[in-house]
Amino acid sequence: MGMKLAVIIPAAGASSRYLLGGAGDDPTPPVRSKLDEDLGGRPVVQRTVELFTAVEGVCAIIVAGPADPERMRAFEDRHGDRLRLLGCRIVAGGAEHRAQTVARALEQTPSDATHVCVHDAARPCTPPEVIRRVLAAALEHDAVIPGVAVADTLKRVGPERVSARVDPLAAVLGGTHAGGPPARPVEATIDRDGLVGVQTPQVFSAELLRRAYRQPDLRSTDDAQLVERLGEPVVVVQGDPRNIKITRWADVVIARAILGLRGPEGRATHMRF
């Protein structure tokens, strides 16, 4: 029997890190959700869903939007028609953390699905070969995630410190100190041997993921962590550096470059989403 795959796209986040960020030289950081950003005339969340519309074996795509009714209505107004045309079911997500959102979507997966795939809504650049690689491994393993070797040196740092150095000019003008950039002391350098940065899509046997989500404590940074708590094995296959997650404004620029897309400037209004 072939794989019957239910795809869950958690899209309930408030984009708080994105809203607090902004391009380094952009004086007006965007104030909308990162999932609304334009990628070649289509919003991020639509681009992400389209990664799975032609994948063989997909029996359902469930997009879990905001828990707040007002935000959910806005999400529906913005994306509902297009996502339903792509065959998606839209449900309300969780109010407190990501795992609640996945849990609510998991309740809506078809009972005959053999596998469940969870993929970040803000990860629209996933190369098709990464999806194929994860799904191929999922035929042999019950929990499969993509990862890339950590290239940067990793250091653990302590609490932020602010300089107390006195600035004579600032004192004359009524200030107290130079106020240099906040800094954090290095506490340790982490051995990166064997470390990987984990990505999505993460694919699990449906029975295993449902069992993982029956645990009382669902707080986690990804779905694989809940499976790990059960003592079940999780395997890693090769991810891809292009498989970025949009977190800050600059990531939108990078995503457009990866996908070979232009920004919205110069495009006729009726061509924008």
Tab-separated table of N, CA, C and O in Angstrom, residues 3 115 130-145 203 235-238:
chain	number	residue	atom	x	y	z
A	3	MET	N	1.884	5.399	0.385
A	3	MET	CA	1.757	6.366	1.472
A	3	MET	C	0.554	7.274	1.235
A	3	MET	O	0.327	7.761	0.134
A	115	HIS	N	0.713	8.684	7.070
A	115	HIS	CA	1.807	9.547	7.513
A	115	HIS	C	1.307	10.983	7.628
A	115	HIS	O	0.355	11.376	6.949
A	130	VAL	N	14.414	17.971	-1.382
A	130	VAL	CA	14.381	17.781	0.068
A	130	VAL	C	13.089	17.057	0.463
A	130	VAL	O	13.103	16.115	1.263
A	131	ILE	N	11.973	17.487	-0.114
A	131	ILE	CA	10.696	16.825	0.174
A	131	ILE	C	10.753	15.368	-0.258
A	131	ILE	O	10.346	14.462	0.493
A	132	ARG	N	11.279	15.116	-1.451
A	132	ARG	CA	11.373	13.721	-1.937
A	132	ARG	C	12.264	12.890	-1.025
A	132	ARG	O	11.963	11.714	-0.736
A	133	ARG	N	13.362	13.470	-0.559
A	133	ARG	CA	14.303	12.731	0.281
A	133	ARG	C	13.657	12.365	1.616
A	133	ARG	O	13.800	11.226	2.101
A	134	VAL	N	12.941	13.308	2.222
A	134	VAL	CA	12.290	13.039	3.501
A	134	VAL	C	11.209	11.966	3.331
A	134	VAL	O	11.100	11.041	4.143
A	135	LEU	N	10.419	12.076	2.292
A	135	LEU	CA	9.339	11.105	2.081
A	135	LEU	C	9.887	9.716	1.780
A	135	LEU	O	9.329	8.709	2.234
A	136	ALA	N	10.972	9.638	1.016
A	136	ALA	CA	11.572	8.335	0.733
A	136	ALA	C	12.059	7.671	2.016
A	136	ALA	O	11.858	6.470	2.238
A	137	ALA	N	12.684	8.470	2.888
A	137	ALA	CA	13.166	7.907	4.161
A	137	ALA	C	12.003	7.509	5.061
A	137	ALA	O	12.109	6.558	5.843
A	138	ALA	N	10.863	8.220	4.948
A	138	ALA	CA	9.702	7.932	5.798
A	138	ALA	C	9.061	6.591	5.459
A	138	ALA	O	8.267	6.070	6.247
A	139	LEU	N	9.387	6.020	4.302
A	139	LEU	CA	8.901	4.677	3.978
A	139	LEU	C	9.616	3.612	4.795
A	139	LEU	O	9.128	2.485	4.921
A	140	GLU	N	10.772	3.979	5.359
A	140	GLU	CA	11.560	3.020	6.144
A	140	GLU	C	11.651	3.388	7.617
A	140	GLU	O	11.935	2.520	8.451
A	141	HIS	N	11.430	4.657	7.950
A	141	HIS	CA	11.564	5.115	9.332
A	141	HIS	C	10.292	5.853	9.741
A	141	HIS	O	9.682	6.541	8.927
A	142	ASP	N	9.944	5.757	11.014
A	142	ASP	CA	8.696	6.356	11.494
A	142	ASP	C	8.798	7.844	11.792
A	142	ASP	O	7.779	8.509	11.981
A	143	ALA	N	10.011	8.381	11.864
A	143	ALA	CA	10.187	9.801	12.158
A	143	ALA	C	11.415	10.295	11.401
A	143	ALA	O	12.533	9.835	11.660
A	144	VAL	N	11.196	11.213	10.459
A	144	VAL	CA	12.277	11.686	9.584
A	144	VAL	C	12.262	13.210	9.549
A	144	VAL	O	11.211	13.830	9.355
A	145	ILE	N	13.430	13.808	9.734
A	145	ILE	CA	13.556	15.258	9.672
A	145	ILE	C	14.769	15.628	8.820
A	145	ILE	O	15.751	14.886	8.783
A	203	VAL	N	8.361	14.409	8.769
A	203	VAL	CA	7.345	13.417	8.418
A	203	VAL	C	7.382	12.272	9.425
A	203	VAL	O	8.456	11.770	9.774
A	235	VAL	N	15.295	10.025	12.712
A	235	VAL	CA	16.461	10.039	11.828
A	235	VAL	C	16.503	11.351	11.057
A	235	VAL	O	15.478	11.977	10.797
A	236	VAL	N	17.736	11.746	10.702
A	236	VAL	CA	17.965	12.995	9.970
A	236	VAL	C	18.463	12.665	8.573
A	236	VAL	O	19.376	11.850	8.409
A	237	VAL	N	17.849	13.296	7.569
A	237	VAL	CA	18.354	13.226	6.204
A	237	VAL	C	18.868	14.605	5.813
A	237	VAL	O	18.613	15.596	6.500
A	238	GLN	N	19.592	14.653	4.708
A	238	GLN	CA	20.211	15.904	4.302
A	238	GLN	C	19.164	16.953	3.938
A	238	GLN	O	18.288	16.724	3.109
